[in-house]
Short mmCIF file of N, CA and C in Angstrom, two decimals:
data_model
loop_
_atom_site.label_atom_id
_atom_site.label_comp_id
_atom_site.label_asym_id
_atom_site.label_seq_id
_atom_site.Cartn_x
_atom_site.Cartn_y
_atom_site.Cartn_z
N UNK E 1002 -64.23 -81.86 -87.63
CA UNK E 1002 -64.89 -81.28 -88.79
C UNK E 1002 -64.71 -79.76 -88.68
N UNK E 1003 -64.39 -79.14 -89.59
CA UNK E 1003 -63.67 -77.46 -89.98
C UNK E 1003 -64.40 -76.71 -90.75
N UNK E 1004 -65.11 -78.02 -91.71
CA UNK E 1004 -65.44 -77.39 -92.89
C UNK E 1004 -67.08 -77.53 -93.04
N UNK E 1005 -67.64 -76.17 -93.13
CA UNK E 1005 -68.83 -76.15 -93.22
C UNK E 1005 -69.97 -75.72 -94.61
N UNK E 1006 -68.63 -74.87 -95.15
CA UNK E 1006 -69.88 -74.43 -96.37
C UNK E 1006 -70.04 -74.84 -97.62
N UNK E 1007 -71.33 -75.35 -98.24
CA UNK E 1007 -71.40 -75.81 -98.94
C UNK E 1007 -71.24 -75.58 -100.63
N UNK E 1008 -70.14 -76.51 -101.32
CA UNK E 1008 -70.48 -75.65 -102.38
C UNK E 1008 -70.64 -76.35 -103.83
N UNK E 1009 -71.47 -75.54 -104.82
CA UNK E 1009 -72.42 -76.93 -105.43
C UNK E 1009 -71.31 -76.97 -106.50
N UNK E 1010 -70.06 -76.54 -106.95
CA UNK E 1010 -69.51 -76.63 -108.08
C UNK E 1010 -67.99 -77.09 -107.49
N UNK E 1011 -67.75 -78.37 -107.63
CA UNK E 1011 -66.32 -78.41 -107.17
C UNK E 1011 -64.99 -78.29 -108.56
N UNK E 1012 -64.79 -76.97 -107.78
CA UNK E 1012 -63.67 -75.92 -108.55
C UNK E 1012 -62.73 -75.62 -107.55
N UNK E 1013 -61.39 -75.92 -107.80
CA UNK E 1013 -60.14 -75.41 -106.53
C UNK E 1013 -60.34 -74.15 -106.58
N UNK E 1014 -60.28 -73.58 -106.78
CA UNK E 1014 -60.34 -71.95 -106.55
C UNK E 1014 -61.60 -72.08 -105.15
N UNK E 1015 -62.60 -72.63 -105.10
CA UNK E 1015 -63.62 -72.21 -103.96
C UNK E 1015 -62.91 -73.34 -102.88
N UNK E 1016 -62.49 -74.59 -103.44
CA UNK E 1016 -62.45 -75.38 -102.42
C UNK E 1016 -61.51 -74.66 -101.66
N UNK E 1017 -60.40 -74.18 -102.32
CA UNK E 1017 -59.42 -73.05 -101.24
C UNK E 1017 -59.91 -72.23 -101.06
N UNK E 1018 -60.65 -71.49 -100.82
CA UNK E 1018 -61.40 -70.61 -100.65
C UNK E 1018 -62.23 -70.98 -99.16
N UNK E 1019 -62.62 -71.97 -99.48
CA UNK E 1019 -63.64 -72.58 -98.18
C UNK E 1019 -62.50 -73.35 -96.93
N UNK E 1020 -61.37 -73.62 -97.86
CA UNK E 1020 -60.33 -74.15 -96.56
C UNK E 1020 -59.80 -72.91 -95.71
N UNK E 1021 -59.29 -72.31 -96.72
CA UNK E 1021 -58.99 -70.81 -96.59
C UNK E 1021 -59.94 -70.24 -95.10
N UNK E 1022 -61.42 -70.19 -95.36
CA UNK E 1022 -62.00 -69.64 -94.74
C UNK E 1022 -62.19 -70.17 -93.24
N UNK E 1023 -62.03 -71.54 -93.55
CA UNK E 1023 -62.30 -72.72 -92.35
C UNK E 1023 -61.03 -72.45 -91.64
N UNK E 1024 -60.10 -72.35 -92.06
CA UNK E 1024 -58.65 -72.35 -91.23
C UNK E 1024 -58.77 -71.02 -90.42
N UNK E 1025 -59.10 -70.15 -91.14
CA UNK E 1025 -59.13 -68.65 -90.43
C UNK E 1025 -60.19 -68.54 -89.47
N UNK E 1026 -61.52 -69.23 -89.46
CA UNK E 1026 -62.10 -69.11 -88.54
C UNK E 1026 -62.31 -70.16 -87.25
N UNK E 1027 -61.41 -71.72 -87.74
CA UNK E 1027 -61.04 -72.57 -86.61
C UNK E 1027 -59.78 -72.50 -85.73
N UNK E 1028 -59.01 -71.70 -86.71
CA UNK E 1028 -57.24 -72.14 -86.35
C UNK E 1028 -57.24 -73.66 -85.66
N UNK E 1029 -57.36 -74.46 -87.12
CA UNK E 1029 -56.92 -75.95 -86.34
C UNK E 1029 -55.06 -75.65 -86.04
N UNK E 1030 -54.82 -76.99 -85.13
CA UNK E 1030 -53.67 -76.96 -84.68
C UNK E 1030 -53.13 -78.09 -86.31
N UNK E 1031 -51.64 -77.65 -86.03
CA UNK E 1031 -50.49 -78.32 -87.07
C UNK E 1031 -50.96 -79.87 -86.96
N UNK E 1032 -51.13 -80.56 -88.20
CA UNK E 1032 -51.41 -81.60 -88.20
C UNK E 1032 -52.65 -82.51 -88.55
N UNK E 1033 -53.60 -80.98 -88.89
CA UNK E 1033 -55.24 -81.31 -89.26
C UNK E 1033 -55.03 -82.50 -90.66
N UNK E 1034 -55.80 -83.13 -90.47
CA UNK E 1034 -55.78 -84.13 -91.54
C UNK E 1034 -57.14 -83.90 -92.27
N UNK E 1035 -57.11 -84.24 -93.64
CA UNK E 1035 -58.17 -83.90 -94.45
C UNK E 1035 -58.87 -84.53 -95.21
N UNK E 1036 -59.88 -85.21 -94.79
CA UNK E 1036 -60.20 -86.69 -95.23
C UNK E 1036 -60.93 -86.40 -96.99
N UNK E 1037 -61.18 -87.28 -97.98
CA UNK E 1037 -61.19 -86.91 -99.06
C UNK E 1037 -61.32 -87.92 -100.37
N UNK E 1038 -62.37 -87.90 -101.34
CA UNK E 1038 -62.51 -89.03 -102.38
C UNK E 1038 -61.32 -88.03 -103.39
N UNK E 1039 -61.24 -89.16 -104.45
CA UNK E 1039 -59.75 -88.67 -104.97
C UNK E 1039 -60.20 -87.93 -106.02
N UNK E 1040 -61.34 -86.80 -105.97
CA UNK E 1040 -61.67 -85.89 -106.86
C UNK E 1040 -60.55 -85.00 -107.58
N UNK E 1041 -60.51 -84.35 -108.87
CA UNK E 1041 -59.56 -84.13 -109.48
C UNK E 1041 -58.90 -82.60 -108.57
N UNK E 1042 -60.14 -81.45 -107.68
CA UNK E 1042 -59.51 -80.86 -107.13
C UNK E 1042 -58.48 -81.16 -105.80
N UNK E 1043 -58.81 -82.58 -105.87
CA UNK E 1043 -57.93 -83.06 -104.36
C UNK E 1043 -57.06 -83.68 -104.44
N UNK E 1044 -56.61 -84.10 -105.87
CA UNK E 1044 -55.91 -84.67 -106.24
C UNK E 1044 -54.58 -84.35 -106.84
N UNK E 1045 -55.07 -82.89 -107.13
CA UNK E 1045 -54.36 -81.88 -107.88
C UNK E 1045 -53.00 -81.44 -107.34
N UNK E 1046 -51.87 -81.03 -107.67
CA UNK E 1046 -50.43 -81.11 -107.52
C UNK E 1046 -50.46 -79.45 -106.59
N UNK E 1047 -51.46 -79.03 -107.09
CA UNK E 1047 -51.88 -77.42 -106.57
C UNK E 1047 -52.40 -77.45 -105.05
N UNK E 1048 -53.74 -78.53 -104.81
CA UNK E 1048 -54.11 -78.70 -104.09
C UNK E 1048 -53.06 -79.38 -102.43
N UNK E 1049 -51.91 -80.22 -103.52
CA UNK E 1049 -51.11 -80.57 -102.20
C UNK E 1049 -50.35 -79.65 -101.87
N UNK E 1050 -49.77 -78.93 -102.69
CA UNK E 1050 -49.11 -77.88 -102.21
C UNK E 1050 -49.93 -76.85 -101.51
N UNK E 1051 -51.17 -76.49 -101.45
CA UNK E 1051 -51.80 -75.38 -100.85
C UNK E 1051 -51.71 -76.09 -99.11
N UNK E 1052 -52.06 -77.84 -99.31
CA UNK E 1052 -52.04 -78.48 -97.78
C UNK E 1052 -50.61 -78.28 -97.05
N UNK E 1053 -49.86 -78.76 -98.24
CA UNK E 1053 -48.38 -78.48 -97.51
C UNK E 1053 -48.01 -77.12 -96.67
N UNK E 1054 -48.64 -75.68 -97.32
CA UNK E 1054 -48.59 -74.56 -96.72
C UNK E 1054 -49.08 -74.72 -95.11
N UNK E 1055 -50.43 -75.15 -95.07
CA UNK E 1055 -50.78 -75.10 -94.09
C UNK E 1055 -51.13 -76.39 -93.29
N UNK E 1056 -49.92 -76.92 -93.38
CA UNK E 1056 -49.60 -78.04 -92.43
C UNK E 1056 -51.04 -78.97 -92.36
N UNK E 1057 -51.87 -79.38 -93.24
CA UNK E 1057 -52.55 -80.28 -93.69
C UNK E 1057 -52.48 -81.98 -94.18
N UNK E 1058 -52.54 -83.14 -93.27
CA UNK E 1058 -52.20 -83.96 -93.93
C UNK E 1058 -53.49 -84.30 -94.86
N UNK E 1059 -53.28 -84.61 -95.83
CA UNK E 1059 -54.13 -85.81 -96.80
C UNK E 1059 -54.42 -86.66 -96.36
N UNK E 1060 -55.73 -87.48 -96.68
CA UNK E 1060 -56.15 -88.87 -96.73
C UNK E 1060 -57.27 -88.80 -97.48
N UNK E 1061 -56.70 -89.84 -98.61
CA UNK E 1061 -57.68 -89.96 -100.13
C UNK E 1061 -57.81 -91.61 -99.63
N UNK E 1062 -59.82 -91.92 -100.33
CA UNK E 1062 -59.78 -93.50 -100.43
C UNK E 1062 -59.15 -93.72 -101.62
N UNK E 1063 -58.82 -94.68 -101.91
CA UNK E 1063 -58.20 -95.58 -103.27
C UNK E 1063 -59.95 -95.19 -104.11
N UNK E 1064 -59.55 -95.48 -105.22
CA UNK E 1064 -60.97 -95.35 -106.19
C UNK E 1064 -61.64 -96.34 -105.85
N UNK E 1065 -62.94 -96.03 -106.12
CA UNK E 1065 -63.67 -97.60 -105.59
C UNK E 1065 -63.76 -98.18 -104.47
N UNK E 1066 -63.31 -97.43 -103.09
CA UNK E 1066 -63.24 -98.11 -101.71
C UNK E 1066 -63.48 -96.94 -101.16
N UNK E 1067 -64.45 -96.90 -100.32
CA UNK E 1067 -64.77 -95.84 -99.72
C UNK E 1067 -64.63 -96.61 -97.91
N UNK E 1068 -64.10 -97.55 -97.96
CA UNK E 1068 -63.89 -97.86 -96.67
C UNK E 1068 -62.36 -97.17 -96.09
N UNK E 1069 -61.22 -96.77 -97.40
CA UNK E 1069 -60.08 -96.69 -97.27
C UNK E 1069 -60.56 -94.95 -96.17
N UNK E 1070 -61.52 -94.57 -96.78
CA UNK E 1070 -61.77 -93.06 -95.72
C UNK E 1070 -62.94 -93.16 -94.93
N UNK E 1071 -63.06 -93.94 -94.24
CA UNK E 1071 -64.44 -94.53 -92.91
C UNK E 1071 -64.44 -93.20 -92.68
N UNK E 1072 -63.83 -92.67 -91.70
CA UNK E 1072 -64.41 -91.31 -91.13
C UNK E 1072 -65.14 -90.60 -92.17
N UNK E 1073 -64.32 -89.64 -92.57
CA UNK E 1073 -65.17 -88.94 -93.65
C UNK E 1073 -66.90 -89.81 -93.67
N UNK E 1074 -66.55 -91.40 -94.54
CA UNK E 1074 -68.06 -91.84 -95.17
C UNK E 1074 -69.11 -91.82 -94.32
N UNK E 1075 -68.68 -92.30 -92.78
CA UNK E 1075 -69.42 -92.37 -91.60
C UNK E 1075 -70.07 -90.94 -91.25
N UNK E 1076 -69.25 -89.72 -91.32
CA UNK E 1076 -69.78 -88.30 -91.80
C UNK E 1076 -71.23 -88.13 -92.27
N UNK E 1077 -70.82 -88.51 -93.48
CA UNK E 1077 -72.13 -88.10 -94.41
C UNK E 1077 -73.34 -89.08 -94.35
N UNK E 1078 -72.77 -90.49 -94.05
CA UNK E 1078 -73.57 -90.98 -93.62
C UNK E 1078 -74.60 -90.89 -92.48
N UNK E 1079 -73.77 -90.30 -91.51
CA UNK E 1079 -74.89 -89.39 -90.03
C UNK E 1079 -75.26 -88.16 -90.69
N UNK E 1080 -74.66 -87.28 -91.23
CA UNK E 1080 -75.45 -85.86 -92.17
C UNK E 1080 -76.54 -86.51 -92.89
N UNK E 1081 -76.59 -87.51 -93.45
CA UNK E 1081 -77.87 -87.51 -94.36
C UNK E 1081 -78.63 -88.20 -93.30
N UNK E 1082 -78.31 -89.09 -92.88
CA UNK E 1082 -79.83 -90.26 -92.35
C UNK E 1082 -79.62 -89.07 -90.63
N UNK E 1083 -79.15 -88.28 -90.09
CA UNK E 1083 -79.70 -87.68 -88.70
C UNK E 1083 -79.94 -86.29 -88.81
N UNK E 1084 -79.97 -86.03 -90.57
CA UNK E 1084 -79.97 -84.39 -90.91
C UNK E 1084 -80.93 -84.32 -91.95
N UNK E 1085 -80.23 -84.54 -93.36
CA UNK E 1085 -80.90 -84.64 -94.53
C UNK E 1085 -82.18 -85.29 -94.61
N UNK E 1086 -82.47 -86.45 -93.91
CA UNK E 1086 -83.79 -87.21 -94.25
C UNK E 1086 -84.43 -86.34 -93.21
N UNK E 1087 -84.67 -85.52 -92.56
CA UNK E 1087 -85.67 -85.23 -91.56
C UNK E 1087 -85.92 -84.21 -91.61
N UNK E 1088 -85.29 -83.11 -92.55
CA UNK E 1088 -85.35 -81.89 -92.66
C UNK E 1088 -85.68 -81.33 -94.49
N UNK E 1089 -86.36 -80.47 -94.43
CA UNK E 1089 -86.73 -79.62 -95.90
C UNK E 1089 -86.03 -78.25 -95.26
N UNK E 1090 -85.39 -77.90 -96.57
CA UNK E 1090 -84.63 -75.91 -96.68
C UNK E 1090 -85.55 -75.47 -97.78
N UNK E 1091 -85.35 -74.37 -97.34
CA UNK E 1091 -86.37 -73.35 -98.33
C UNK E 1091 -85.20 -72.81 -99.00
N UNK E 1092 -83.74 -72.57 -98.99
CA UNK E 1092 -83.15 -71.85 -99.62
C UNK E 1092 -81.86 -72.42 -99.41
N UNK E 1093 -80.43 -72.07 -100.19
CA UNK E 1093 -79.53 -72.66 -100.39
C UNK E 1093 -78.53 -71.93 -98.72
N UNK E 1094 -78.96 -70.67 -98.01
CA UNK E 1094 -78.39 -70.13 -96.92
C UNK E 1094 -79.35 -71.11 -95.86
N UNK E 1095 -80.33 -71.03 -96.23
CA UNK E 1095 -81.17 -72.05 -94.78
C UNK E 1095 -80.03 -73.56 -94.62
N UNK E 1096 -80.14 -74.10 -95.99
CA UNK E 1096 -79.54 -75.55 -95.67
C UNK E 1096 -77.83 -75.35 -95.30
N UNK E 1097 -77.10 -74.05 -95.34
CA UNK E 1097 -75.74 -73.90 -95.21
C UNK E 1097 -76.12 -73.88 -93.94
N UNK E 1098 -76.89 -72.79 -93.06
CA UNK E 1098 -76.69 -72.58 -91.34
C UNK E 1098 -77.29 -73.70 -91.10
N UNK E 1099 -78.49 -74.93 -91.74
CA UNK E 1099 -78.40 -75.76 -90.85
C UNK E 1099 -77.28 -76.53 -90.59
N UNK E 1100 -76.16 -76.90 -91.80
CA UNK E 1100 -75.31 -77.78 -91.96
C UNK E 1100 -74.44 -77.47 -90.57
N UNK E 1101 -74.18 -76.15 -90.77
CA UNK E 1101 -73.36 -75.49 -89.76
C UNK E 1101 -73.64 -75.52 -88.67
N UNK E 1102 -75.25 -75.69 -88.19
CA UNK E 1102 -75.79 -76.11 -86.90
C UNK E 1102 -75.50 -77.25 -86.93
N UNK E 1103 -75.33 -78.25 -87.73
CA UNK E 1103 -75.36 -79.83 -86.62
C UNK E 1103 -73.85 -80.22 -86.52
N UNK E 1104 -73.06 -79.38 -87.72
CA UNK E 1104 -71.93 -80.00 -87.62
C UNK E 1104 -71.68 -79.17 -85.93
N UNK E 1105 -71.54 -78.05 -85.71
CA UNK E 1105 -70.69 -77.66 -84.86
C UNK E 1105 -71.78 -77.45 -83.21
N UNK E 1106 -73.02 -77.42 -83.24
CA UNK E 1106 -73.53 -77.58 -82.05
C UNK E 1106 -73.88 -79.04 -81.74
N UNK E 1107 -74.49 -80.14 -82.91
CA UNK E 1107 -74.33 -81.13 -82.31
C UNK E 1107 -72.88 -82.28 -82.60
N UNK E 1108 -72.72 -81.94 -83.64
CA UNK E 1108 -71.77 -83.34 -84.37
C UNK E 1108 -70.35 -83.35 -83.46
N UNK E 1109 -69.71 -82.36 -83.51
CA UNK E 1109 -68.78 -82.11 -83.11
C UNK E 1109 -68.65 -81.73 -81.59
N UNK E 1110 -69.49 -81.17 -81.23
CA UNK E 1110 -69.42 -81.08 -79.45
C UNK E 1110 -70.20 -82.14 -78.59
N UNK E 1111 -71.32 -82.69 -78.96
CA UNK E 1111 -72.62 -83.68 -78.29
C UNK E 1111 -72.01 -84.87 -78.84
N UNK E 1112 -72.38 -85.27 -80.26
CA UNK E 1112 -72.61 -86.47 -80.06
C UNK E 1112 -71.49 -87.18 -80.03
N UNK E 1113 -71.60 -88.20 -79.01
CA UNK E 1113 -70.52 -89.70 -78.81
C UNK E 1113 -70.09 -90.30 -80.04
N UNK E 1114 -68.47 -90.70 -80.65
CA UNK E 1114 -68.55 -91.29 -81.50
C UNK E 1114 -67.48 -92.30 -80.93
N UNK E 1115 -68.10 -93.73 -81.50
CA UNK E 1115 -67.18 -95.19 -81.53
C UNK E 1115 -66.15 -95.19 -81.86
N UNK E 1116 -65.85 -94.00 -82.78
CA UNK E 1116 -64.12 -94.09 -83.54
C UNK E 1116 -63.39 -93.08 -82.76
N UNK E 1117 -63.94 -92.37 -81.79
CA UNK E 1117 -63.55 -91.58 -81.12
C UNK E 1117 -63.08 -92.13 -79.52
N UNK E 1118 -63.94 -93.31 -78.97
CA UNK E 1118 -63.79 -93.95 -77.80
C UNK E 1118 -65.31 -93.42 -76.88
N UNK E 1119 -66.32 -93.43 -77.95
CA UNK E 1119 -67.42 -92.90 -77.07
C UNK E 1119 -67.54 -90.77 -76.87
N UNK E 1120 -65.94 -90.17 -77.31
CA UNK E 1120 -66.40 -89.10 -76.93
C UNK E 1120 -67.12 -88.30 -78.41
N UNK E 1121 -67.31 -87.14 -78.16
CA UNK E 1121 -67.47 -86.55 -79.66
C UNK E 1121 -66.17 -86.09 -79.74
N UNK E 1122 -65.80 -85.60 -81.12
CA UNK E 1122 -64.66 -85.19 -81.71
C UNK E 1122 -64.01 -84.24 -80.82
N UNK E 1123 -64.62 -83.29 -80.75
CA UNK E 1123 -64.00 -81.92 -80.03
C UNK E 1123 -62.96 -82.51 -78.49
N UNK E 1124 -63.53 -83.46 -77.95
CA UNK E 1124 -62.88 -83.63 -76.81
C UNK E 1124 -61.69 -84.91 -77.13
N UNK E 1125 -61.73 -85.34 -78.17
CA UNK E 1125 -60.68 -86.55 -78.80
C UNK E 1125 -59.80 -86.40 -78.52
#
């Protein structure tokens, strides 16, 4: 997981913007894959070419199957039921640094995942 900030209007201009920002402050290695429902900015002829730049693979579910992108769904599914249900934000920056707290102090470094072989991501 790279991508942390949240944003309430999905418009390519921010979504590159937020990849943009994620790349510059992770430097993933060649080959990051980018999991993804087949929304019209992700779908977009613009959007593959911006991945192609930076060595990004795709992975869209088919419409209607959200099993075709498990990772990703399994995602949001631990963000809401080990984040969202247990927590109230007072403001739209509170709920961004928490996001940013669980993705990257717990999600990604702590916790164990099954699709991973038991480790968390970071050590995969």
């Amino acid at each position: 997981m790279i991508i942390e900030n949240l944003n309430l209007q999905k418009k390519f201009h921010r979504l590159k913007r937020t990849l943009e920002l994620a790349i510059k402050r992770r430097k993933p290695k060649r080959g990051l894959i980018l999991h993804s429902d087949q929304g019209r900015q992700f779908a977009s002829e613009e959007f593959a070419q911006f991945c192609k730049k930076h060595h990004i693979q795709q992975s869209m579910s088919k419409a209607g199957c959200p099993y075709d992108n498990a990772p990703m769904e399994c995602f949001y599914n631990t963000l809401k039921n080990e984040y969202f249900n247990i927590h109230t934000f007072k403001s739209l920056e509170d709920l961004n640094q928490g996001i940013y707290d669980f993705v990257y102090v717990k999600y990604n470094d702590k916790r164990p995942h099954r699709y991973n072989g038991g480790q968390p991501p970071c050590a995969a």
